Coordinates of C-alpha atoms and ligand atoms in Angstrom, one line a residue:
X642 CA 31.3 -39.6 -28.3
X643 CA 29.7 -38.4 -31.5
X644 CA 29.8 -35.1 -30.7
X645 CA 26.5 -34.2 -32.0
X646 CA 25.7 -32.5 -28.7
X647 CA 21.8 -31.3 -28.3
X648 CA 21.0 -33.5 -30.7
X649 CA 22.5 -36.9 -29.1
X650 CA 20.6 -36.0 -25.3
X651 CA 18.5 -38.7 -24.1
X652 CA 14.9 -37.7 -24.3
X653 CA 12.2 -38.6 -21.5
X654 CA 10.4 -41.6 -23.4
X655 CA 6.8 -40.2 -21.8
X656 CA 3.6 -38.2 -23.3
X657 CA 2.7 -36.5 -20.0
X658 CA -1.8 -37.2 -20.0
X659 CA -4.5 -35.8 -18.5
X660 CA -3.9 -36.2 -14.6
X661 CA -6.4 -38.9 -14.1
X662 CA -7.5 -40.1 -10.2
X663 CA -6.0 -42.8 -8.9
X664 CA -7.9 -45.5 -6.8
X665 CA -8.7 -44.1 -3.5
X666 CA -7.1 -46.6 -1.7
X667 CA -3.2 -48.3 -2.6
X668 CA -2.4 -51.3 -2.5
X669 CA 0.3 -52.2 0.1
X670 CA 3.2 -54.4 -0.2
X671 CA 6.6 -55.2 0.4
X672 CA 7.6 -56.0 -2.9
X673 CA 6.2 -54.9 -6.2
X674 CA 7.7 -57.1 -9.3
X675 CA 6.4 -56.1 -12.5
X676 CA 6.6 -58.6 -15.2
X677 CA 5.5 -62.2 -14.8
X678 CA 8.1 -63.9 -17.1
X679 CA 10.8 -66.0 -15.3
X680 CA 12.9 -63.2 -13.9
X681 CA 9.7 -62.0 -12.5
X682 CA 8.1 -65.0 -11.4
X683 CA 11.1 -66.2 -9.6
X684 CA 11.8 -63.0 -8.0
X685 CA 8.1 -62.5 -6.6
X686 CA 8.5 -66.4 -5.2
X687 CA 11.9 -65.7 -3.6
X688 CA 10.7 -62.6 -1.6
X689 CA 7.3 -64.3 -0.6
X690 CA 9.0 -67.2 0.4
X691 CA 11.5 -64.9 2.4
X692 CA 8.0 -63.8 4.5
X693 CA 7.8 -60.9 2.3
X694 CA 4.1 -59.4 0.8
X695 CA 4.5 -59.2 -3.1
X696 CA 2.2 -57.7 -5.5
X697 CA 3.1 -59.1 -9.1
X698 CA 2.0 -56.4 -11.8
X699 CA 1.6 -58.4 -15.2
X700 CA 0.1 -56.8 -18.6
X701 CA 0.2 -60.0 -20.5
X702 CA -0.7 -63.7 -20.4
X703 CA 2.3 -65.7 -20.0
X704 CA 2.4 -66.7 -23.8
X705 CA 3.4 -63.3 -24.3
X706 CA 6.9 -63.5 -22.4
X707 CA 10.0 -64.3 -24.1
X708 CA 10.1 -66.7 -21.3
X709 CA 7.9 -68.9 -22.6
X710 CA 9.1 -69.5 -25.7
X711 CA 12.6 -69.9 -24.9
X712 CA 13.8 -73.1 -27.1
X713 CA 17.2 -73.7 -25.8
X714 CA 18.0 -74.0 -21.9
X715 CA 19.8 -72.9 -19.0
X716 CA 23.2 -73.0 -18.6
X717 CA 24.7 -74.1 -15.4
X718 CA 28.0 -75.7 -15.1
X719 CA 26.6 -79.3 -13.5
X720 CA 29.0 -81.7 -15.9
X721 CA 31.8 -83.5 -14.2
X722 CA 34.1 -82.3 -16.7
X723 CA 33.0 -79.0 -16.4
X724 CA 33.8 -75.8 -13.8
X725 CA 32.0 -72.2 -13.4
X726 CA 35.4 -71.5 -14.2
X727 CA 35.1 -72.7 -17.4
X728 CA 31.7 -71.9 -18.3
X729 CA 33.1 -67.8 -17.0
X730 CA 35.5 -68.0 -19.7
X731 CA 33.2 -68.7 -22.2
X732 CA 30.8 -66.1 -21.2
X733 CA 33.6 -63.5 -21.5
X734 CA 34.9 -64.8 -24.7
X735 CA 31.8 -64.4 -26.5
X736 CA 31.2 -60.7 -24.8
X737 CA 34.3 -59.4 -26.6
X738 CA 36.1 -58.0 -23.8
X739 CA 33.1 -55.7 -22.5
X740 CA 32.1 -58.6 -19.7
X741 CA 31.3 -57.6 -16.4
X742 CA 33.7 -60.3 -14.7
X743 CA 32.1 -59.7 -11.0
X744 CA 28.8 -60.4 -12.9
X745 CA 29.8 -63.5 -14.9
X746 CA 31.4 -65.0 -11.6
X747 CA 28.1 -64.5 -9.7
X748 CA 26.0 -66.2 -13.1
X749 CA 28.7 -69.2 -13.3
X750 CA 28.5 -69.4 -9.5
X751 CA 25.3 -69.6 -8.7
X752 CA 23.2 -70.8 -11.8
X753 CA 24.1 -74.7 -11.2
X754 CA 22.0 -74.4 -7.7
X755 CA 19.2 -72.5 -8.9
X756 CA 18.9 -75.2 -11.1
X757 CA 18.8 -77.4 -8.6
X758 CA 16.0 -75.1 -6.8
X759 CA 13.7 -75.0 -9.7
X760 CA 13.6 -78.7 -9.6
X761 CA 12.4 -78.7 -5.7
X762 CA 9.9 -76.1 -6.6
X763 CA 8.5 -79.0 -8.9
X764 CA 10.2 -78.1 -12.7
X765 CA 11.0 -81.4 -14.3
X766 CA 14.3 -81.5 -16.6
X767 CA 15.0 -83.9 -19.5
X768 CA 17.3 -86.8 -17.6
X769 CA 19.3 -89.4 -19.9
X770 CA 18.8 -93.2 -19.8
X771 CA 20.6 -93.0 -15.9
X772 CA 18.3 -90.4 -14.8
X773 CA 20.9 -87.6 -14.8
X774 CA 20.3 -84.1 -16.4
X775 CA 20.7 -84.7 -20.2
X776 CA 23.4 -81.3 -20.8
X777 CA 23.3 -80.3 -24.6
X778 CA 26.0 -78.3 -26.3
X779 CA 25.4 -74.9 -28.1
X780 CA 27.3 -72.6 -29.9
X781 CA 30.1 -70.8 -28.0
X782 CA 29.8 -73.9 -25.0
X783 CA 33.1 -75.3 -24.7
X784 CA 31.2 -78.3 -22.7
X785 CA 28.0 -79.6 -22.4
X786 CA 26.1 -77.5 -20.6
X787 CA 22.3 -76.6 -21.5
X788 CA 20.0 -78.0 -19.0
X789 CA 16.2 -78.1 -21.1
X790 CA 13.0 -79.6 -20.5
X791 CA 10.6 -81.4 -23.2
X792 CA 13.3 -80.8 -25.2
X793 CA 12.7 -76.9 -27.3
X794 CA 10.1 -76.5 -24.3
X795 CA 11.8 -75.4 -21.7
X796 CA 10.7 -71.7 -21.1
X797 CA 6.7 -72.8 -21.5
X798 CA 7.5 -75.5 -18.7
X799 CA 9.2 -73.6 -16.2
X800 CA 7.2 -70.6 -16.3
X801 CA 4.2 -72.7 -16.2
X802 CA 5.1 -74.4 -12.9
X803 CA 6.9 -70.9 -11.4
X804 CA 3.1 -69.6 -12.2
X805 CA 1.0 -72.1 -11.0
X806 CA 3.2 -71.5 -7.4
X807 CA 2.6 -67.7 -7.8
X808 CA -1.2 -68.3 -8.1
X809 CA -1.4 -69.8 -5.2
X810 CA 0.7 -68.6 -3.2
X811 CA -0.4 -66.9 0.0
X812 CA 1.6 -63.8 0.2
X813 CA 1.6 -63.2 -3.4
X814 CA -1.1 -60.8 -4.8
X815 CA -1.1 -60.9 -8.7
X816 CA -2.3 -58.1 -10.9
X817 CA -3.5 -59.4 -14.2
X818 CA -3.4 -57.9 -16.7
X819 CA -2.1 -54.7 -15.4
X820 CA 0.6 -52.7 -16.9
X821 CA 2.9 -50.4 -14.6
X822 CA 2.7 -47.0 -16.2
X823 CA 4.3 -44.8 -13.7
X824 CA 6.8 -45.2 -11.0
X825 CA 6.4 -43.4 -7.4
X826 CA 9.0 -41.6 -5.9
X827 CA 9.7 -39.4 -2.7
X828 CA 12.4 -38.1 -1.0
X829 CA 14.7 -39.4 -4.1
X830 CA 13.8 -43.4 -3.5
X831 CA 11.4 -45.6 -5.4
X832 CA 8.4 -46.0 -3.4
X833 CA 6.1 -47.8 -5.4
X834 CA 4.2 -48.1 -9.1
X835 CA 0.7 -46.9 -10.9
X836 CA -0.6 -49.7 -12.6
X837 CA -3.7 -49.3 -15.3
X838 CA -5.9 -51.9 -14.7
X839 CA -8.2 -54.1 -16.7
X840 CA -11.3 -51.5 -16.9
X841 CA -8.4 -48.6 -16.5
X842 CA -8.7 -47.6 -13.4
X843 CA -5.2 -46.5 -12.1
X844 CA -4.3 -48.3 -8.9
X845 CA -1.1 -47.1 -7.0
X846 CA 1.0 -49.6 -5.5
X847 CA 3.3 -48.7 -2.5
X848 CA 6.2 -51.1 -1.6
X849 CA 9.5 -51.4 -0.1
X850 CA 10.7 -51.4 -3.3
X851 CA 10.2 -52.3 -7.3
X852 CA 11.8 -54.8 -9.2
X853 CA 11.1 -54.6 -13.0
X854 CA 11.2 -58.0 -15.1
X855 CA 9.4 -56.4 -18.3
X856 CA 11.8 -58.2 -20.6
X857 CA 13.7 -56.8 -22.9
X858 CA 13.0 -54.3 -26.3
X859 CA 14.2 -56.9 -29.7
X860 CA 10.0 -55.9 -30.4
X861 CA 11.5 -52.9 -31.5
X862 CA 13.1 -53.5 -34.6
X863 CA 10.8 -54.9 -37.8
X864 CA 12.8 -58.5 -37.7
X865 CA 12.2 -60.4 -34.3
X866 CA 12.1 -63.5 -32.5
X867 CA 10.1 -61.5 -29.4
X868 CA 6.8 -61.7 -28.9
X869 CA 5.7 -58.2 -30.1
X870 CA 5.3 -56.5 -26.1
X871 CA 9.1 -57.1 -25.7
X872 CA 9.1 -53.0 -26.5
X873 CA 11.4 -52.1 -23.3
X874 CA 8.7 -51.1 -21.1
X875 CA 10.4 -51.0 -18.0
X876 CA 13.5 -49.6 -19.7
X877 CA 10.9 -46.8 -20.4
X878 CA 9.5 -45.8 -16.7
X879 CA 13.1 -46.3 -15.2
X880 CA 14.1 -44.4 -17.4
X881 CA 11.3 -41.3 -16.9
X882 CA 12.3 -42.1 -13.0
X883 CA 15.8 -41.0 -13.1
X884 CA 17.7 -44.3 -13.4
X885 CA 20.4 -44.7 -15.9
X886 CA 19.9 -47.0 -18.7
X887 CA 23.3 -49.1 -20.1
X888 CA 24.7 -50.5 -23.1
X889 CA 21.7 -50.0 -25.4
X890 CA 23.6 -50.4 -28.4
X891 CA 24.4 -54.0 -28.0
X892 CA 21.2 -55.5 -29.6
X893 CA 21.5 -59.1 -30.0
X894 CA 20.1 -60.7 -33.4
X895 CA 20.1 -64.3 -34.1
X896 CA 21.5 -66.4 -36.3
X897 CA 18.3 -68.5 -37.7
X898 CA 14.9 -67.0 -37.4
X899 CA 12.8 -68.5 -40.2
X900 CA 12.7 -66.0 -43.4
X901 CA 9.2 -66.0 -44.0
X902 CA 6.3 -63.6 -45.7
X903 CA 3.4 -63.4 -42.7
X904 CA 2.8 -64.4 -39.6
X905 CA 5.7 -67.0 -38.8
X906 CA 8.4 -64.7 -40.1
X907 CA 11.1 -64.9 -37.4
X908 CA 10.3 -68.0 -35.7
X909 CA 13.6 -68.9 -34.2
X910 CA 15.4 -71.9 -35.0
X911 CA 17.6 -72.8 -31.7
X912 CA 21.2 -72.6 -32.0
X913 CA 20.6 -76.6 -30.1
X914 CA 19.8 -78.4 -33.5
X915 CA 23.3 -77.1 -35.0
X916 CA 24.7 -78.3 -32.2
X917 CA 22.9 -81.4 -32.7
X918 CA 25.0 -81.2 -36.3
X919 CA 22.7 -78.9 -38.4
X920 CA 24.7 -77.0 -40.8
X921 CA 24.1 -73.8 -42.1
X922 CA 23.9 -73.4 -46.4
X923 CA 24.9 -70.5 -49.2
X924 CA 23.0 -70.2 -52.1
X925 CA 25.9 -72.6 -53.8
X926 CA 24.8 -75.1 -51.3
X927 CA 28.3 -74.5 -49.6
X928 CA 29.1 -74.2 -45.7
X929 CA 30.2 -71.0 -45.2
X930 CA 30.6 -70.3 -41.1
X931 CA 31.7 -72.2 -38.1
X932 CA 27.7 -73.4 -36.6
X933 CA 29.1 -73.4 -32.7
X934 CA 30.5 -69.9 -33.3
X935 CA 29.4 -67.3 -31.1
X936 CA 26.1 -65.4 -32.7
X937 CA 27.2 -62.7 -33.4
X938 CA 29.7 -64.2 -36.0
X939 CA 27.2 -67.0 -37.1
X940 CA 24.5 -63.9 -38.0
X941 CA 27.4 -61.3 -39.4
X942 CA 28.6 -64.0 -41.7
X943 CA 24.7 -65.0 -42.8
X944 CA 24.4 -61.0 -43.3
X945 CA 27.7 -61.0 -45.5
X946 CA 26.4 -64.0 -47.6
X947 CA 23.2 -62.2 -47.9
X948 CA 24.9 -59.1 -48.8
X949 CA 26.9 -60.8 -51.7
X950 CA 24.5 -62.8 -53.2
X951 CA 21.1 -60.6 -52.7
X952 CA 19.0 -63.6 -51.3
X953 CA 16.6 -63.0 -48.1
X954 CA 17.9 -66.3 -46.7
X955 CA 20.0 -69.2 -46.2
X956 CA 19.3 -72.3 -45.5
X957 CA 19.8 -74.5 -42.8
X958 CA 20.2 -78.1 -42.8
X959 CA 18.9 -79.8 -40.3
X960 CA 18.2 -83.1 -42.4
X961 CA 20.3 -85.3 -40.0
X962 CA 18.7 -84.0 -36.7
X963 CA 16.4 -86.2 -35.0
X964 CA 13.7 -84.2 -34.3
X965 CA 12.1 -86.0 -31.9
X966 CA 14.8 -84.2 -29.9
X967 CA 12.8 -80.8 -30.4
X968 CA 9.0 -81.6 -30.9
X969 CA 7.5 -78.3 -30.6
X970 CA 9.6 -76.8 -33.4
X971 CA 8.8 -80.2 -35.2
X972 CA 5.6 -79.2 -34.5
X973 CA 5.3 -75.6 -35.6
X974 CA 7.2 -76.8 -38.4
X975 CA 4.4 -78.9 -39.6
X976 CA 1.9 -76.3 -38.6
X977 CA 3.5 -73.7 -41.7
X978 CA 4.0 -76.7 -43.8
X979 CA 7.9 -76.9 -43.8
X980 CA 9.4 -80.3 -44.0
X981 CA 13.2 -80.1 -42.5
X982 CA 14.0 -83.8 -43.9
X983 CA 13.3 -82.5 -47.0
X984 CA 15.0 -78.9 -47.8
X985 CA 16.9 -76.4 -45.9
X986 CA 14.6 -74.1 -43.8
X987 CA 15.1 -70.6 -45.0
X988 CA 16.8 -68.4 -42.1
X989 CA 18.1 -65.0 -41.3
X990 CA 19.4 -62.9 -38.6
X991 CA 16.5 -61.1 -36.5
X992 CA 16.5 -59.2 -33.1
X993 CA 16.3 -60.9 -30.2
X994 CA 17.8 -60.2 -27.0
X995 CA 18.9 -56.9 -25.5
X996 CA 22.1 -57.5 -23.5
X997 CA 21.7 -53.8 -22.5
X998 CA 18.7 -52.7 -20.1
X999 CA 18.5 -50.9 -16.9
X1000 CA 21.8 -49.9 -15.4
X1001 CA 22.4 -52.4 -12.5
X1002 CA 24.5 -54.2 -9.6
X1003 CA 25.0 -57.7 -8.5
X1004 CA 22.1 -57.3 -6.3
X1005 CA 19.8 -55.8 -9.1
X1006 CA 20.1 -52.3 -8.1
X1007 CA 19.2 -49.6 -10.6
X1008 CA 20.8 -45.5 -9.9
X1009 CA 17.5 -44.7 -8.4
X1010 CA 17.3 -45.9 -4.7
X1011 CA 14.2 -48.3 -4.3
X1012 CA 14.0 -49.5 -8.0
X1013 CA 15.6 -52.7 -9.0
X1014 CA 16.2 -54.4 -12.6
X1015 CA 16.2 -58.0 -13.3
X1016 CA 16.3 -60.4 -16.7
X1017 CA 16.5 -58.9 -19.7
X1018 CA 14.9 -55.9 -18.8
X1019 CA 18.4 -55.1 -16.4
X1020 CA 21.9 -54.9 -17.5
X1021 CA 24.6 -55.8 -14.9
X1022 CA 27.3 -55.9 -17.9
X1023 CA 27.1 -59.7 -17.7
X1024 CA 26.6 -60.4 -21.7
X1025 CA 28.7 -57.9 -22.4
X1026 CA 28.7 -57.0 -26.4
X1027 CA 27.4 -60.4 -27.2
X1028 CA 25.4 -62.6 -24.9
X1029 CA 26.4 -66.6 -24.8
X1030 CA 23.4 -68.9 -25.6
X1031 CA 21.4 -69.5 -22.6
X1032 CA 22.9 -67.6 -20.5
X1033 CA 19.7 -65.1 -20.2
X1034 CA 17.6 -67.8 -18.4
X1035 CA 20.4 -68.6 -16.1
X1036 CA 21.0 -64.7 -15.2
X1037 CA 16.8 -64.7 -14.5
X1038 CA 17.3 -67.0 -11.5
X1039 CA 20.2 -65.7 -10.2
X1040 CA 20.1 -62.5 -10.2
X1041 CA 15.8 -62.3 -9.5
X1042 CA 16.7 -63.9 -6.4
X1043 CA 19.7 -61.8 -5.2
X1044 CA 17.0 -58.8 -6.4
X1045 CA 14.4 -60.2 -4.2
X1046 CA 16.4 -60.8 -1.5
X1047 CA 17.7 -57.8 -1.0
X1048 CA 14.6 -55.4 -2.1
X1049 CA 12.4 -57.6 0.9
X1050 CA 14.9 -56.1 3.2
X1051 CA 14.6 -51.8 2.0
X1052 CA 12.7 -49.2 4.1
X1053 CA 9.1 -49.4 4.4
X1054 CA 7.3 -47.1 1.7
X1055 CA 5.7 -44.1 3.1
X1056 CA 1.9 -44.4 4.5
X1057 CA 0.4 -42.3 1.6
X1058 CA 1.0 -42.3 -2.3
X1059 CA 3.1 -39.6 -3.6
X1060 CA 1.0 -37.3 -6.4
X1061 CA 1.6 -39.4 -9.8
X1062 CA 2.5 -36.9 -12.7
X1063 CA -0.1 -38.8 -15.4
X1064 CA 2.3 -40.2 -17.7
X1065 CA 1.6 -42.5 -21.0
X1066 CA 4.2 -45.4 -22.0
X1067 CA 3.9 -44.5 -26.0
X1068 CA 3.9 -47.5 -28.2
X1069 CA 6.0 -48.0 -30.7
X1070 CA 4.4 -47.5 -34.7
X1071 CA 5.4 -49.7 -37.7
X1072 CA 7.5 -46.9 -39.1
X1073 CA 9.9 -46.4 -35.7
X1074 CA 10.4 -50.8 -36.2
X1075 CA 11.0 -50.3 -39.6
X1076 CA 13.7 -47.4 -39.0
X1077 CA 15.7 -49.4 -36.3
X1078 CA 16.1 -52.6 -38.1
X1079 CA 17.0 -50.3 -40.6
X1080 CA 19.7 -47.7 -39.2
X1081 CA 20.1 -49.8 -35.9
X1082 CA 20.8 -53.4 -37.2
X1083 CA 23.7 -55.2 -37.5
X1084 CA 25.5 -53.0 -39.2
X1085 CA 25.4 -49.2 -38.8
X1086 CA 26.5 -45.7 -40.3
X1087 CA 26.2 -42.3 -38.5
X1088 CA 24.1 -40.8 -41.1
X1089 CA 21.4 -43.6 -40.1
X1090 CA 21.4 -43.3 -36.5
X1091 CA 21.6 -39.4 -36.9
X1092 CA 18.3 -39.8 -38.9
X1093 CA 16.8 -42.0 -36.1
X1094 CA 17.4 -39.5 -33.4
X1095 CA 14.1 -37.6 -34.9
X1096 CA 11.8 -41.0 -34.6
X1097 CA 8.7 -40.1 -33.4
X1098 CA 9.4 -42.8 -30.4
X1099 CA 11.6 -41.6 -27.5
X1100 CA 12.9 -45.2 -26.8
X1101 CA 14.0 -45.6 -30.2
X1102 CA 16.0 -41.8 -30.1
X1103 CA 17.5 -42.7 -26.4
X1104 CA 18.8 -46.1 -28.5
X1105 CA 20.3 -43.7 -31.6
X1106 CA 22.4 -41.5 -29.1
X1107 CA 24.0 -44.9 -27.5
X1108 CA 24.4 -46.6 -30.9
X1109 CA 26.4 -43.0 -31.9
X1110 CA 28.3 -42.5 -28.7
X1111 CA 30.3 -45.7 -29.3
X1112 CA 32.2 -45.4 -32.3
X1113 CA 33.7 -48.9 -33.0
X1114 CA 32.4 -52.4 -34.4
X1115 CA 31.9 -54.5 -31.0
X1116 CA 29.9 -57.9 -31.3
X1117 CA 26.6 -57.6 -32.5
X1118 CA 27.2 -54.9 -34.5
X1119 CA 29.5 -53.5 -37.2
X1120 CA 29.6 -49.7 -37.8
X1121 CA 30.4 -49.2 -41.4
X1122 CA 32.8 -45.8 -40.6
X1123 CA 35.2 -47.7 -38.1
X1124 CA 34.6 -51.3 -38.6
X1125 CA 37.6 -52.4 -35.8
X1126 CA 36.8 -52.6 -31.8
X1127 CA 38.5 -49.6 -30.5
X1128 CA 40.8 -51.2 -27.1
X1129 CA 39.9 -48.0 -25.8
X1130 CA 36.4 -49.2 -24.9
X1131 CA 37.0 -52.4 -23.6
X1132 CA 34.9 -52.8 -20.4
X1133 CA 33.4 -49.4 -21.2
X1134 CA 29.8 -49.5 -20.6
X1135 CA 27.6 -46.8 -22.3
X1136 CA 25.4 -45.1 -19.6
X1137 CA 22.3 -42.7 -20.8
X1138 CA 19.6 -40.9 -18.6
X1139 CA 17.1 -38.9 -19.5
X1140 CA 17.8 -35.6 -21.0
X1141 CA 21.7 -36.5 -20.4
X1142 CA 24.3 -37.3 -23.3
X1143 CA 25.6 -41.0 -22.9
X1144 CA 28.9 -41.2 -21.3
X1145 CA 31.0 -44.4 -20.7
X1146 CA 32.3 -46.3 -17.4
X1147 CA 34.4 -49.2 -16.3
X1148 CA 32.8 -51.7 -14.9
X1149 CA 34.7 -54.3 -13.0
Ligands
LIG1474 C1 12.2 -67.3 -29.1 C2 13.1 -67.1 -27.9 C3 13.9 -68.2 -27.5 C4 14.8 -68.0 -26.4 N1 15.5 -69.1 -26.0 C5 16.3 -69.0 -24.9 C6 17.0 -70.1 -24.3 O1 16.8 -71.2 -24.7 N2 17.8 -69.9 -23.2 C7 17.9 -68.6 -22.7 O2 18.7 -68.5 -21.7 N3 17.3 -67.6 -23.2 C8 16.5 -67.7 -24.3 N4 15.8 -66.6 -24.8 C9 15.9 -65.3 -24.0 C10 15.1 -65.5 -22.8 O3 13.9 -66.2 -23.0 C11 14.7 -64.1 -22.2 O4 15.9 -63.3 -22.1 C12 14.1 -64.3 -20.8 O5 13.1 -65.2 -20.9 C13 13.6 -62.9 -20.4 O6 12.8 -63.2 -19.2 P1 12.2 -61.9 -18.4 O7 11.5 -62.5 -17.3 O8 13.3 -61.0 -18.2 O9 11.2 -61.2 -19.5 P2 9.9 -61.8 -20.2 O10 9.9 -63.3 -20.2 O11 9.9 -61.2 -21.6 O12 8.7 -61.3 -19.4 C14 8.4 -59.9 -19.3 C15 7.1 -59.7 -18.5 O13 6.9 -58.3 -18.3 C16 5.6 -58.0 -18.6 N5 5.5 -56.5 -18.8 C17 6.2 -55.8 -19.7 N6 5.9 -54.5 -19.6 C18 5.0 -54.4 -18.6 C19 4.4 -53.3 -17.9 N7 4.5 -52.0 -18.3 N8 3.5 -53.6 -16.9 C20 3.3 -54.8 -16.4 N9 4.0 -55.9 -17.0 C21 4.8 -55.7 -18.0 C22 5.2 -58.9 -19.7 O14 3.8 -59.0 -19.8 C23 5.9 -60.2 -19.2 O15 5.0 -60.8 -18.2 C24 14.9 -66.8 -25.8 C25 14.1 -65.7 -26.3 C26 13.2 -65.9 -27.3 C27 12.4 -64.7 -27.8

């Protein structure tokens, strides 16, 4: 621990408001899922389809998950040369020895038949010439593996499908755009949600229980591949409830996002094409790093180069990739006026997934009885310090549907709304993005995080006291005071709650 006591506490991340009404009348359910991404979407199908009633509490339109613009795939172990065994150890390689191995048994497991699943429910995967799945190979894969569809557009197809099925579906009643402000609790159990509503009215929700699938919080820090809501949301209200939040210090950023001035900056470049052969490029015009390395020593040895020679960016190489292979980065290529046959597409690291989240089980359970976590908005210790390349989509299937199942099954909610305390989720400002990429990226020094437990946004402070609690280089990161992974921590898992300091546990 840092030892920087007061200081290093976890603050509540809420502005309490103006107790405003809610709507006379809640809405009942036996499942609320907030989030319409995949983790959210698949969850609220699983429990309707188990007979339960689902009210799914979204704030955006879909194009504002990081669902739909996942590029890569799913990985499920389907080869015949291939074993969840296999595809377990290379899930726990990559997390550098702080793996959740009941977690990463379940993924391996059970991601090759959700696979198979989201094909009944109508999702359509690229097939090769005989009609089997085409499996593509990405960095840290010791087999092929990836399971896509039209090719870099698999997130936009799946959750496209799993949304058009949650439209229609009879026991599902979606709430769009709505954004869950406020848990409910009684008794000491998760009983339900306020959500503000298009013309902001506040409409209370009572179920059996909540799941959050708000995604994750990479919108946090000034360089990211996330659409800019990915702010931790849901990390944010469990938080406020009483549940535990876990491993916020692991912060994933990735290898290629385009280096850009304006809009497209961060556009990420999928780890596929290098494993399709595109290399990565110093300023020399030298290879520097193993491509099919894990990321996070693909984007620490881009940071190094960038460090040594003062450049913004590499460049990567993708001249001999077909890219009919990947027509919507072909195509958004075009659309900034980048020609990849021609010269190296400038790329640097950027934030992009957050292996940490809410603290919780196999079965999506957060501390707080009645609240569950799934995607990237939960952390079951499954990615460990660094999570393996399409691994996240795979862990939205699996572990939605062990969430659903078992949240259809909790108490019924109580026949009246608990009093709401009139909270605010606070957005983040320019400056707080600015001061995590800065003291919180991938590499670190005390002085910096000590600075950024005085941002103005409580998120952002809760982050500084987990990133200053674990005193060792692990992953994605590299603290610049002790740059070796201390075996002390290994399978230590940083948990924070509010106004608590963060203290570590073994997870097995
Ligand atoms: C560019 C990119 C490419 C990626 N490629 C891959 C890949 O190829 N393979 C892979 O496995 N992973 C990939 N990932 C990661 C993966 O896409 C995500 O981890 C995963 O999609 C997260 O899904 P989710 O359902 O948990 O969250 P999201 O898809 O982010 O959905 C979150 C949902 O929560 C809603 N929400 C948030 N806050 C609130 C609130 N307060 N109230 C109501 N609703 C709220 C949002 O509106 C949204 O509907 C990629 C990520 C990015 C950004």
């Amino acid at each position: 621990m840092d030892g920087s006591g007061e200081a290093a506490r976890a603050p509540v991340p809420y502005r309490r408001s103006a107790m405003e009404p809610l709507e006379p009348e809640p809405l009942r359910a036996d499942v609320a899922v907030v989030g319409a991404g995949a983790a959210g979407l698949y969850a609220a199908l699983t429990a309707a389809d188990e007979g339960a009633r689902v009210a799914l509490v979204s704030r955006s339109p879909l194009a504002q998950t990081a669902s739909f613009w996942a590029q890569g795939g799913i990985a499920a172990a389907l080869a015949e040369d291939d074993a969840p065994e296999l595809h377990a150890a290379d899930t726990v390689a990559a997390a550098r020895d702080a793996a959740r191995e009941s977690a990463v048994r379940v993924l391996c497991e059970e991601s090759p038949g959700r696979v198979r699943d989201l094909e009944r429910l109508g999702v359509r995967f690229d097939a090769d010439r005989r009609g089997n799945l085409a499996l593509g190979l990405e960095g840290g894969h010791s087999r092929r593996r990836i399971v896509h569809a039209g090719g870099a557009a698999t997130g936009r197809r799946i959750t496209r499908e799993l949304s058009a099925l949650a439209a229609v579906h009879g026991r599902i009643e979606v709430l769009e755009p709505a954004a869950a402000e406020e848990l409910l609790c009684q008794e000491g159990r998760c009983v339900g949600l306020v959500a503000r509503r298009r013309g902001g009215e506040r409409q209370a929700v009572l179920a059996r229980a909540v799941i959050l699938a708000t995604g994750g919080m990479a919108a946090l820090w000034e360089r990211t591949t996330n659409p800019r809501g990915a702010v931790g949301a849901g990390l944010s209200l469990a938080v406020a409830a009483g549940a535990e939040l876990a491993d916020l210090e692991f912060m994933q950023f990735h290898p290629t996002a385009l280096r850009l001035d304006g809009p497209h900056d961060g556009f990420l470049i999928t780890e596929a094409v290098r494993g399709e052969g595109a290399t990565l490029l110093n300023a020399d015009g030298d290879r520097f790093v193993d491509e099919l390395a894990p990321r996070d020593q693909v984007a620490l040895a881009i940071d190094d180069e960038l460090a040594r020679t003062g450049k913004r960016a590499v460049g990567l190489d993708m001249s001999m990739v077909d890219l009919e292979r990947f027509p919507n980065i072909a195509a958004a290529l075009g659309e900034i006026g980048l020609d990849p046959g021609r010269e190296p597409l400038p790329v640097a690291p950027a934030a992009h997934y957050t292996m940490g989240g809410v603290a919780s089980g196999l079965e999506g359970r957060s501390s707080l009885p009645g609240l569950y976590a799934v995607g990237e908005s939960a952390c079951t210790g499954l990615h460990g310090a660094n999570r393996l390349a399409s691994n996240s989509l795979a862990e939205c299937f699996v572990f939605g549907r062990r969430a659903a199942l078992a949240a259809a099954a909790d108490p019924p909610p109580p026949r009246d709304a608990p009093s709401a305390a009139g909270r605010e989720l606070e957005a983040p400002g320019e400056p707080t993005r600015a001061a995590l990429w800065r003291h919180a990226g991938l590499r670190r020094d005390p002085d910096g995080l000590r600075e950024l437990l005085a941002d103005p946004h409580p998120l952002a402070r809760v982050i500084a006291a987990t990133c200053l609690a674990r005193e060792e280089s692990r992953g994605a990161h590299q603290r610049t005071d002790a740059p070796e992974t201390d075996p002390a921590l290994d399978g230590m898992h940083t948990l924070v709650g509010a106004g608590a300091e963060p203290r570590f546990e073994r997870w097995t």
